[in-house]
Coordinates of C-alpha atoms and ligand atoms in Angstrom, one line a residue:
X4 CA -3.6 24.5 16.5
X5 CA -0.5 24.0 18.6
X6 CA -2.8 24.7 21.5
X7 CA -4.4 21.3 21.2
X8 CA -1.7 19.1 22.2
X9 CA -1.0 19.1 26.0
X10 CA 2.3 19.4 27.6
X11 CA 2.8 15.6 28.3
X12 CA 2.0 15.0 24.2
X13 CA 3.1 11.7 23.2
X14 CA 3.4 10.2 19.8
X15 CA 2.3 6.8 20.5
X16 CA -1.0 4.5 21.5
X17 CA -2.8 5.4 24.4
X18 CA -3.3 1.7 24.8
X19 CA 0.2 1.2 25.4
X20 CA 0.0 2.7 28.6
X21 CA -1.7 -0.5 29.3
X22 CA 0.5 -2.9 27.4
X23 CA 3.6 -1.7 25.6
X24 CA 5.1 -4.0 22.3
X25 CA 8.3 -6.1 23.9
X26 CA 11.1 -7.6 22.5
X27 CA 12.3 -8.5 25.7
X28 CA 13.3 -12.4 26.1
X29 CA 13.5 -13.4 22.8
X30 CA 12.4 -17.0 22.3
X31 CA 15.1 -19.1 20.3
X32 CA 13.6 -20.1 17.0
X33 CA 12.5 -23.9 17.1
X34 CA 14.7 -26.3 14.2
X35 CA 11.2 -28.0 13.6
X36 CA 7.3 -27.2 13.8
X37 CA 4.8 -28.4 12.1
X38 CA 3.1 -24.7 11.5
X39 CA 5.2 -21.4 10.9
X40 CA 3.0 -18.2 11.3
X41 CA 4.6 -15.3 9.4
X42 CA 3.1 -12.1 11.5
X43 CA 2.2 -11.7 15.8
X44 CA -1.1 -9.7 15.5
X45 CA -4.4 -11.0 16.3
X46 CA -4.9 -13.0 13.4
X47 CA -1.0 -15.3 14.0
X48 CA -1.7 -15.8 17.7
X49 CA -5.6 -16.7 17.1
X50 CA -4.1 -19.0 14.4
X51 CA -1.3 -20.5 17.1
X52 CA -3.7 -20.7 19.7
X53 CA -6.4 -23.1 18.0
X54 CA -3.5 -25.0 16.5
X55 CA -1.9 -25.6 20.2
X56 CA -4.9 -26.3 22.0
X57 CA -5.7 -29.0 19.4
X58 CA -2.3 -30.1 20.1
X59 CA -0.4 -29.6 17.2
X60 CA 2.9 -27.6 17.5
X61 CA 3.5 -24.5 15.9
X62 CA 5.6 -21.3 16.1
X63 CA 4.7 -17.2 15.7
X64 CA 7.1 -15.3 13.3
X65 CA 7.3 -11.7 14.3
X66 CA 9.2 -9.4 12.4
X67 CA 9.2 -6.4 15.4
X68 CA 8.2 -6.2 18.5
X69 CA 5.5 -8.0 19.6
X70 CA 2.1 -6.1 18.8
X71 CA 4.2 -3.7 16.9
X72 CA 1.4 -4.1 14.5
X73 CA -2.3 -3.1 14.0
X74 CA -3.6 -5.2 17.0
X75 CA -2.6 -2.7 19.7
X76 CA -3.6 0.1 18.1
X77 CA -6.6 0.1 17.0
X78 CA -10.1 1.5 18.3
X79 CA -11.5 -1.7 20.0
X80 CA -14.4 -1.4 18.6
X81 CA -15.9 -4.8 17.8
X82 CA -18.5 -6.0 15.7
X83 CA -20.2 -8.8 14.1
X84 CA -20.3 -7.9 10.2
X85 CA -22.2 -5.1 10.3
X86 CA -18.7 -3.4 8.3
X87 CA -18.3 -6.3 6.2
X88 CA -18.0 -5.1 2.2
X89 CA -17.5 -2.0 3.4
X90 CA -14.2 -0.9 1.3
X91 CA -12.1 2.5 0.7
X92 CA -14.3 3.8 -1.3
X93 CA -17.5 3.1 0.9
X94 CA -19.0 0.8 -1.5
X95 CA -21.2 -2.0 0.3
X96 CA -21.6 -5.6 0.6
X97 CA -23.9 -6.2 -2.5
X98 CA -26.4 -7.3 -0.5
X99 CA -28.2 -9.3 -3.1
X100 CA -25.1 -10.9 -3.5
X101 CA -25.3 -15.2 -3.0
X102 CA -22.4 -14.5 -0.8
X103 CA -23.9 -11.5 1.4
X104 CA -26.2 -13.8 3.9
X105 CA -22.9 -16.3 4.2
X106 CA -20.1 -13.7 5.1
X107 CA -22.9 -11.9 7.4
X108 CA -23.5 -14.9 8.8
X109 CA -19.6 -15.6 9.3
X110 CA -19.6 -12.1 10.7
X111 CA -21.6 -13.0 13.5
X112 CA -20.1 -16.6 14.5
X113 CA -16.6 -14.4 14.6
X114 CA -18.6 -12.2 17.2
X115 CA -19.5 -15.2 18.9
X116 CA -16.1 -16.6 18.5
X117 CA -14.1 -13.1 20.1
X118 CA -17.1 -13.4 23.1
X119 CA -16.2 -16.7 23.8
X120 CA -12.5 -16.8 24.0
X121 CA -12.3 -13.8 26.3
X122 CA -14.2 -16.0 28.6
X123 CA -12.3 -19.3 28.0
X124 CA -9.0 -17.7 28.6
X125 CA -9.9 -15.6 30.9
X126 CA -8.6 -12.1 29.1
X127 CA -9.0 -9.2 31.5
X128 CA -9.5 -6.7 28.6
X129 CA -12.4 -4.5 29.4
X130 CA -15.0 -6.7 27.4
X131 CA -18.8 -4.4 27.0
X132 CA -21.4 -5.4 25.4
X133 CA -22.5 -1.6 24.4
X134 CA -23.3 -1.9 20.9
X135 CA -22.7 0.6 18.1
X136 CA -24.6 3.7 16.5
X137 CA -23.7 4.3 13.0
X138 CA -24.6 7.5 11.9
X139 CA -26.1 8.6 8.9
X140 CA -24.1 11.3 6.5
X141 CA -27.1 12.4 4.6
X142 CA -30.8 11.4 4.4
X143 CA -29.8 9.0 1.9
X144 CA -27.8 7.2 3.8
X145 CA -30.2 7.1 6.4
X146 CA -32.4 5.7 3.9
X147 CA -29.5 3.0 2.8
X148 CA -29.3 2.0 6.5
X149 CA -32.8 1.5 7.0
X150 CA -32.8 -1.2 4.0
X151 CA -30.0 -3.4 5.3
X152 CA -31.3 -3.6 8.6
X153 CA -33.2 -7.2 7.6
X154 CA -30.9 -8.5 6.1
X155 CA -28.3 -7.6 9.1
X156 CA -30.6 -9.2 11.8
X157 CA -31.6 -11.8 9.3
X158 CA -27.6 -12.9 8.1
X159 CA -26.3 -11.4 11.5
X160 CA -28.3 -11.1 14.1
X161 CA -27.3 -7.7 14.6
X162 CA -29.5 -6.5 16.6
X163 CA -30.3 -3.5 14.6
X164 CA -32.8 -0.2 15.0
X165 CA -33.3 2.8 13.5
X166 CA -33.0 5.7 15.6
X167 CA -34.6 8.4 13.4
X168 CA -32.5 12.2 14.1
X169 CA -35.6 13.4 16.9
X170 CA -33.9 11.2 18.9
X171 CA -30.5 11.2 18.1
X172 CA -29.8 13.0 21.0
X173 CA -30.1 9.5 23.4
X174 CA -26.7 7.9 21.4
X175 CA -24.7 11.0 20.8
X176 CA -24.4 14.9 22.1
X177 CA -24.7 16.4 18.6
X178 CA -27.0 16.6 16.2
X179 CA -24.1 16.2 13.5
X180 CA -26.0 13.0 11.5
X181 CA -29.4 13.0 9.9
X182 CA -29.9 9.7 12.7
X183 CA -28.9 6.2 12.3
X184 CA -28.8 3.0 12.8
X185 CA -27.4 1.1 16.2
X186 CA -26.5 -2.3 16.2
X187 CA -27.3 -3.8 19.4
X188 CA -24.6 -6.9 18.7
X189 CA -21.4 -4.7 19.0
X190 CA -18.4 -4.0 21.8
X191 CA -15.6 -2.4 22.5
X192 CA -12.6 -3.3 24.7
X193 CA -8.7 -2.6 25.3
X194 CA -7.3 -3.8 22.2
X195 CA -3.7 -4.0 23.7
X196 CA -4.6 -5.8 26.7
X197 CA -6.9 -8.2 24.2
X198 CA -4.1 -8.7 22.6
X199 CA -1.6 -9.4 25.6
X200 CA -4.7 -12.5 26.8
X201 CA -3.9 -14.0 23.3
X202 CA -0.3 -13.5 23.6
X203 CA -0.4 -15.3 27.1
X204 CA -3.0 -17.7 26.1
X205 CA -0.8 -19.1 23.3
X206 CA 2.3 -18.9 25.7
X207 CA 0.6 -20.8 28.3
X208 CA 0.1 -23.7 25.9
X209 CA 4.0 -23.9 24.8
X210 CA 3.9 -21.9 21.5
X211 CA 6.8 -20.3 20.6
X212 CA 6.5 -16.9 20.0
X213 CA 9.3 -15.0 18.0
X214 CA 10.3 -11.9 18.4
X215 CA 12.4 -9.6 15.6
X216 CA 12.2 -12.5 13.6
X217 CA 11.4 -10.9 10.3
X218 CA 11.0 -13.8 7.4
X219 CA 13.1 -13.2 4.1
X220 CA 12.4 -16.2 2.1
X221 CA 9.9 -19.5 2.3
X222 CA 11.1 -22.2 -0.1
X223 CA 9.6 -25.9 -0.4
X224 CA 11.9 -28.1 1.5
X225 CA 10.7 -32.0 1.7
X226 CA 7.4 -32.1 1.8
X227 CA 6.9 -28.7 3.1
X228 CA 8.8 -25.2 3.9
X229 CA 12.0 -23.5 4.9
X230 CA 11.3 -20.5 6.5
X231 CA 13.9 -18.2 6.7
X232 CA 14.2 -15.9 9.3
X233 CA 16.7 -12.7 10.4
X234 CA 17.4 -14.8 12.8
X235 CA 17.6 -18.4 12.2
X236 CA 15.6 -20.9 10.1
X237 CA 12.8 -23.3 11.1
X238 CA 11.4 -26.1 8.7
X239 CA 7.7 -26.3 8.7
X240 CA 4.9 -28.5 7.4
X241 CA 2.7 -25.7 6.7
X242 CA 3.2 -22.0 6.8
X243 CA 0.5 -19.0 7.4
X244 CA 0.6 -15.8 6.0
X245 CA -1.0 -13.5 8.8
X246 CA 1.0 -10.0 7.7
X247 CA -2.5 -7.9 6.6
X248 CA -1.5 -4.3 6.4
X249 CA 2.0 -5.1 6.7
X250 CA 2.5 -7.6 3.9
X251 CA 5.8 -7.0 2.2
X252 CA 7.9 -8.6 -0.7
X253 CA 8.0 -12.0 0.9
X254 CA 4.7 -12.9 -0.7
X255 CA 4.7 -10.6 -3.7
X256 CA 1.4 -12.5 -5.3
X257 CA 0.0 -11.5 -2.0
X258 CA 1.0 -7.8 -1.8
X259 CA -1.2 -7.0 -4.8
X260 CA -3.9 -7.7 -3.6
X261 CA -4.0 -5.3 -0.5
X262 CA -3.5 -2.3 0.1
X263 CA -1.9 -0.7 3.2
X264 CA -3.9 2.4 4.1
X265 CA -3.0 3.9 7.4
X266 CA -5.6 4.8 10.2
X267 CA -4.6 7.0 12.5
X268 CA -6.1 8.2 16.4
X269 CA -5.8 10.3 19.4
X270 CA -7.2 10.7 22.6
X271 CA -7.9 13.1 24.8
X272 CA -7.2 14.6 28.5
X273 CA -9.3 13.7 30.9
X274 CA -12.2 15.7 31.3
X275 CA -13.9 17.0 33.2
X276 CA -16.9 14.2 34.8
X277 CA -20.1 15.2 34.0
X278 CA -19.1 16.0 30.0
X279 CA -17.6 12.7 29.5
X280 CA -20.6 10.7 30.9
X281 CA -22.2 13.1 28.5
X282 CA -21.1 12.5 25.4
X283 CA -22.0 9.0 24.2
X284 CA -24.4 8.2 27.1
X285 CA -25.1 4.4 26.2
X286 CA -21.2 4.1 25.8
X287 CA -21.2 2.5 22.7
X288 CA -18.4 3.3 19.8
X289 CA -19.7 4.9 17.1
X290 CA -19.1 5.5 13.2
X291 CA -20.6 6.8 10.6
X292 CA -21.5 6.0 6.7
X293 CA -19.1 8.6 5.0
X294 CA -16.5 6.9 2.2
X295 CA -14.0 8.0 4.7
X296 CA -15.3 7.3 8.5
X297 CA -14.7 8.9 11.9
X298 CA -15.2 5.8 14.6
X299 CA -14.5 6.8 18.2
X300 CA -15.7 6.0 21.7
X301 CA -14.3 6.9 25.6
X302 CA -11.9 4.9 27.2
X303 CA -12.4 2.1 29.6
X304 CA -12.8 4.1 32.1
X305 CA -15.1 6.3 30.5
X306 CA -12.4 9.9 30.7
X307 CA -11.1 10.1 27.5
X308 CA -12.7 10.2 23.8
X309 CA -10.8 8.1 21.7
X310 CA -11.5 9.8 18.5
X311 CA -10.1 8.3 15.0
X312 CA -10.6 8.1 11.2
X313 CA -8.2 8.4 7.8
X314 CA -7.5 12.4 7.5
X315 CA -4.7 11.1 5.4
X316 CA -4.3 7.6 3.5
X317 CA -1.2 7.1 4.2
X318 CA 1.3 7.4 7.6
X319 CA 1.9 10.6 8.2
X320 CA 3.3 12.5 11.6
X321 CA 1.3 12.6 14.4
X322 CA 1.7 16.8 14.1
X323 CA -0.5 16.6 10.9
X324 CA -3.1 13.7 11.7
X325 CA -3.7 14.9 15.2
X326 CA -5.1 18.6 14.7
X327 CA -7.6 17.2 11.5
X328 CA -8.8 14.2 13.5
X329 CA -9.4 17.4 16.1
X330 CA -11.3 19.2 13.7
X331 CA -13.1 16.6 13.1
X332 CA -13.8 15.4 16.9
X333 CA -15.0 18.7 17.3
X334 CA -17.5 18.9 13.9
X335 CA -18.9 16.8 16.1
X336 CA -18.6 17.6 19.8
X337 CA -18.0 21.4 19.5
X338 CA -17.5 21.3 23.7
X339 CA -15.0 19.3 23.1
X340 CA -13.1 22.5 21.6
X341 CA -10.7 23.0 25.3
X342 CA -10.2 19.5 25.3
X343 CA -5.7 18.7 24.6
X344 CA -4.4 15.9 23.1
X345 CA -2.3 13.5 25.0
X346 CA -1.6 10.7 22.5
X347 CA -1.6 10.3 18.9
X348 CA -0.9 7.4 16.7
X349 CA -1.0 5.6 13.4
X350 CA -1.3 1.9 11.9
X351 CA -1.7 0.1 8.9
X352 CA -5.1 -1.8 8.0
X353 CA -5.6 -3.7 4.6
X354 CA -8.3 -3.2 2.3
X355 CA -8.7 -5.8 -0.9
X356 CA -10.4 -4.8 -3.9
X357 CA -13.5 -6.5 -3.7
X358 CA -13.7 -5.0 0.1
X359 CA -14.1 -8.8 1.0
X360 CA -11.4 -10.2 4.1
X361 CA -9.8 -13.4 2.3
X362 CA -8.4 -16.6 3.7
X363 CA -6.9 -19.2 1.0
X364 CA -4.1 -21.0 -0.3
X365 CA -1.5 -19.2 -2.2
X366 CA 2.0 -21.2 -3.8
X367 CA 1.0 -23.9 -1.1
X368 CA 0.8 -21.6 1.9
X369 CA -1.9 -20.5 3.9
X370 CA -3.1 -16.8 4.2
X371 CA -5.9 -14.9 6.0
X372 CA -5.6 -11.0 4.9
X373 CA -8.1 -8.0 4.1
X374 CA -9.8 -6.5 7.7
X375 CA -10.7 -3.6 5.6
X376 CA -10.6 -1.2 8.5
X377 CA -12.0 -3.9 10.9
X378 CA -10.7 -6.9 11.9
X379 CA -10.5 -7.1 16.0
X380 CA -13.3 -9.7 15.8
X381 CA -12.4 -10.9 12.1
X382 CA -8.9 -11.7 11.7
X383 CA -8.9 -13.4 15.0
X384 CA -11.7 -15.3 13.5
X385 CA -10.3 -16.3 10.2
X386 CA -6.8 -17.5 12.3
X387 CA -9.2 -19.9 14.2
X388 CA -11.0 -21.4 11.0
X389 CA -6.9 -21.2 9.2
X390 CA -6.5 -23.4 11.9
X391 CA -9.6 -25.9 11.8
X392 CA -8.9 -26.1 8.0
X393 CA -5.0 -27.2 8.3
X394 CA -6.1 -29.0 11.6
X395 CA -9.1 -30.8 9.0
X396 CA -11.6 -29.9 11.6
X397 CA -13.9 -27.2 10.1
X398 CA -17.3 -29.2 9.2
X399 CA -17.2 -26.4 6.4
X400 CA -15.1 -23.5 4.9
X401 CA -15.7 -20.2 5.9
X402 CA -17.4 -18.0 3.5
X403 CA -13.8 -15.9 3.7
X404 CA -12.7 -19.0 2.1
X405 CA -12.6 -18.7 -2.0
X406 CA -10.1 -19.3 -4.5
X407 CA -11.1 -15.7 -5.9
X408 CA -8.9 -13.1 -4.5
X409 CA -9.1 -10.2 -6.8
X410 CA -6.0 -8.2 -8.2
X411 CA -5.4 -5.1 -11.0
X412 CA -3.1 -5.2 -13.3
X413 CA -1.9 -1.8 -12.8
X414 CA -1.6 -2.4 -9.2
X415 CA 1.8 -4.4 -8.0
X416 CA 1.8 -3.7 -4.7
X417 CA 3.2 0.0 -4.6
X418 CA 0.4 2.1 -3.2
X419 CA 1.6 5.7 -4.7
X420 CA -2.0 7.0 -5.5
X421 CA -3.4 6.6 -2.1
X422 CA -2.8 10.8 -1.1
X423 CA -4.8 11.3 -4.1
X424 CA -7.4 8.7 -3.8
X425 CA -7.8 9.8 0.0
X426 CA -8.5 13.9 -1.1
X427 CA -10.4 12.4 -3.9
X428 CA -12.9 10.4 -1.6
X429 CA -13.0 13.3 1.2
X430 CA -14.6 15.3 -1.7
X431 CA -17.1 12.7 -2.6
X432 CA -18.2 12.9 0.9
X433 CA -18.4 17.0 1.1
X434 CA -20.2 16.8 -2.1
X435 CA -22.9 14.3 -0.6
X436 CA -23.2 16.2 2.1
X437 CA -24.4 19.2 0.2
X438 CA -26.5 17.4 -2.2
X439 CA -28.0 15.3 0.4
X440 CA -28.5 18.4 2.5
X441 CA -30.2 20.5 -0.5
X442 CA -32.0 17.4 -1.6
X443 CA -33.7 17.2 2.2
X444 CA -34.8 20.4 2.4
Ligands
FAD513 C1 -5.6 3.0 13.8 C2 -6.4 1.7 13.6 C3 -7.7 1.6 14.1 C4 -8.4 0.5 13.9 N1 -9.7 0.4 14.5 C5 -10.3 -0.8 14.5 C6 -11.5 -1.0 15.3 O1 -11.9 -0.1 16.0 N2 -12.2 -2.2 15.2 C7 -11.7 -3.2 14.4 O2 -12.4 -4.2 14.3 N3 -10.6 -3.0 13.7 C8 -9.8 -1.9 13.7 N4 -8.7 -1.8 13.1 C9 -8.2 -2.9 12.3 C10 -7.5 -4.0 13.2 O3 -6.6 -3.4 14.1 C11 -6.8 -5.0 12.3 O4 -7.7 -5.6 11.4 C12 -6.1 -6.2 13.1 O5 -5.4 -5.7 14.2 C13 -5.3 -7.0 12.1 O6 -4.6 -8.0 12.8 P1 -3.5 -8.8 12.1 O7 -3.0 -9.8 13.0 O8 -4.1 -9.4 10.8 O9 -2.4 -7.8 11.6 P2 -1.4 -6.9 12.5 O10 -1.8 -6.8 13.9 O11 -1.1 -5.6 11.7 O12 -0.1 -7.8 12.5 C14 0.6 -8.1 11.3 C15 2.1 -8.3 11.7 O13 2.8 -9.0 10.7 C16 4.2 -8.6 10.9 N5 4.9 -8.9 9.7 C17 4.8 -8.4 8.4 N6 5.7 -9.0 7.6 C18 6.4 -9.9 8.3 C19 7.5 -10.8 8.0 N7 8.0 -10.8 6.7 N8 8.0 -11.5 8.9 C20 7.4 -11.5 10.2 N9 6.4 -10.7 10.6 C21 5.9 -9.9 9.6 C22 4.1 -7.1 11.2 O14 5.3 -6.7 11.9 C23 2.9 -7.1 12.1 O15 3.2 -7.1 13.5 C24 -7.9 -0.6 13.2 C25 -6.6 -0.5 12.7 C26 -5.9 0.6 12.8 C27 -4.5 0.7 12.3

């Protein structure tokens, strides 16, 4: 397995080749601002940037670098709901459910929304409109996928088809899934460089972004908040919880109702021409409907696969993910055997337990948390409505909005069962694909 990585390995994002997390000219925090954001991923500057360019003054609260976090390391895959409900465990959005239509239906405007603000501001982050195949695990899930495809292009105007196995072979070079389901409404782009436009975007319009600022305590002061900081405090009218998958002990309430899990990635060489155009010939990223997905796609400039999934629950070296997210890349694309490593990497999403994102009010301070494995289009969405709401401009709440945000009482925010719950999961999906395999035969 050693073979796989090539000489110039290195443990990190591919993406930061584009865009590298800085700490470089640190901004002093402000005394005063009428909104402190407590975490610099998608989902604070989204927040800040509504907020500043409805004129009200606000400051970002980073605890590392900035885009030390999820937001620059992700897959860039970008959807509009079509992943919404979907939790650890696989489970679905009950799509009977009085809530389903609404978040579907949120899941599209956050589409809409992601479209429109790489236009507005002009973000130079390798935007396509190539949609998404999702492919089936077993027959059954085939069959599963076939059912939601209404209510998707009812709710949110997905966009979706059915592309029965026979013709599998026009989204993907392998005849790994019993077909699936491609959702025309779906993109992928350079999540670091989508994530430098916001950065800049919320710079150009005077927000103060803060750099190794990590926040130790929020207490009512006045009529609002002190927010304490490693490096200085600022007073604050309202403050946002935007930490998802890294939500610590400031907001302990909070941290027991997620859970980390980590995702992890690499990416190959480049190869050689005519097998990358090969490989996913629409370009469009791709998952599939296991409990525990694979999603991967080629780079922006169409070299590299950018192959990724959850070998392991939790963060682990990039020596162990890399040569089982191999294995897996190769399930798939058996030429894709040769093919060396150059970058691996891991991050932190946050999955709640009803598999639901949530935004909401907590001990008087905002929050928007949950991506469940996908939040490009969103978190960056639910920061905008955080905004609108404290701004008192949303004509209504978002369906993300509820004073329900489940918790267990033998969960407190310590994750320790994930390695077991991640083997145990893995299993359920072998298992499926036997029975599914003997059941279509
Ligand atoms: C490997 C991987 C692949 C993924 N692939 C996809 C994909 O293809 N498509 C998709 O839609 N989604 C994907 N996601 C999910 C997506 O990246 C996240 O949903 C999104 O980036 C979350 O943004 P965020 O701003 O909420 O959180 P983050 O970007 O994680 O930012 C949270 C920030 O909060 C900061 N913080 C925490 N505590 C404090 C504190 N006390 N004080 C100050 N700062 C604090 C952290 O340092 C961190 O920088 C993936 C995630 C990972 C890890």
């Amino acid at each position: 397995m050693a073979g796989i990585f090539h000489r110039d390995f290195q443990a990190k994002p591919y993406w930061w080749e584009a865009y590298q997390p800085t700490a470089q000219d640190p901004v002093e925090i402000p005394a005063r601002a009428r909104v402190a954001i407590v975490g610099g991923g998608y989902a604070g500057l989204s927040t800040a940037l509504e907020l500043a360019r409805n004129g009200a003054d606000c400051v970002v609260l980073e605890a590392a670098e900035l885009g030390f976090g999820a937001s620059t390391r992700n897959g860039g895959a970008v959807s509009g709901g079509v992943n919404i409900g979907k939790g650890f465990s696989g489970k679905k959005l009950d799509q009977d459910s009085s809530r389903a239509a609404a978040m579907l239906a949120d899941g599209a405007d956050a589409f809409g929304l992601i479209e429109r603000l790489i236009a507005e501001e002009g973000i130079d982050c390798h935007w396509k409109k190539t949609g998404r195949f999702v492919g089936a695990w077993t027959p059954a899930h085939y069959a599963a996928q076939q059912k939601s495809v209404a209510l998707l292009n009812g709710a949110a105007k997905s966009d979706a088809v059915m592309v029965p196995r026979a013709r599998q072979r026009e989204e993907i070079a392998s005849d790994y899934y019993f077909g699936g389901m491609v959702v025309e409404r779906a993109a992928n782009l350079h999540p670091a460089l989508y994530y430098k436009g916001l950065l800049d975007a919320a710079r150009r319009r005077g927000v103060a972004v803060c750099v190794l600022a990590n926040v130790e305590h929020v207490t009512p002061h006045d009529s609002g908040f002190l927010v304490r900081t490693t490096r200085g405090a600022v007073q604050a009218d309202e403050v946002v919880i935007a930490t998802n998958g890294y939500t610590g002990d400031l907001t302990p309430n909070l941290k027991r109702r997620v859970v980390p899990i980590a995702s992890h990635i690499i990416a190959t060489e480049d190869l050689p021409e005519d097998l990358a155009r090969s490989l996913i010939p629409k370009q469009r990223t791709l998952s599939d409907t296991r409990r525990v997905l694979n999603y991967y796609r080629m780079s922006p400039d169409g070299k590299r696969m950018i192959f990724g999934g959850r070998p392991r629950f939790t963060q682990v070296d990039a020596k162990t993910s890399a040569p089982l997210l191999h294995r897996m890349m190769t399930d798939r694309f058996p030429q894709l055997r040769d093919a060396r490593v150059t970058h691996a990497w891991t991050g932190n999403t946050a999955f709640t337990l009803d598999a639901l994102p949530h935004m909401g009010r907590d001990d008087g301070m905002h929050y928007l948390l949950g991506c469940n494995g996908s939040g490009v289009a969103v978190m960056t969405y639910m920061g905008w409505q955080t905004a609108r709401k404290i701004l008192g401009l949303a004509n209504q709440p978002s369906a993300f909005d509820s004073e329900e945000f489940p918790d267990h009482p033998l969960y407190s925010g310590n994750p320790w069962f994930l390695p077991a719950l991640g083997s145990w999961y893995r299993l359920r999906d072998r298992l499926d694909r036997t029975i599914g395999n003997i059941g279509a035969v």
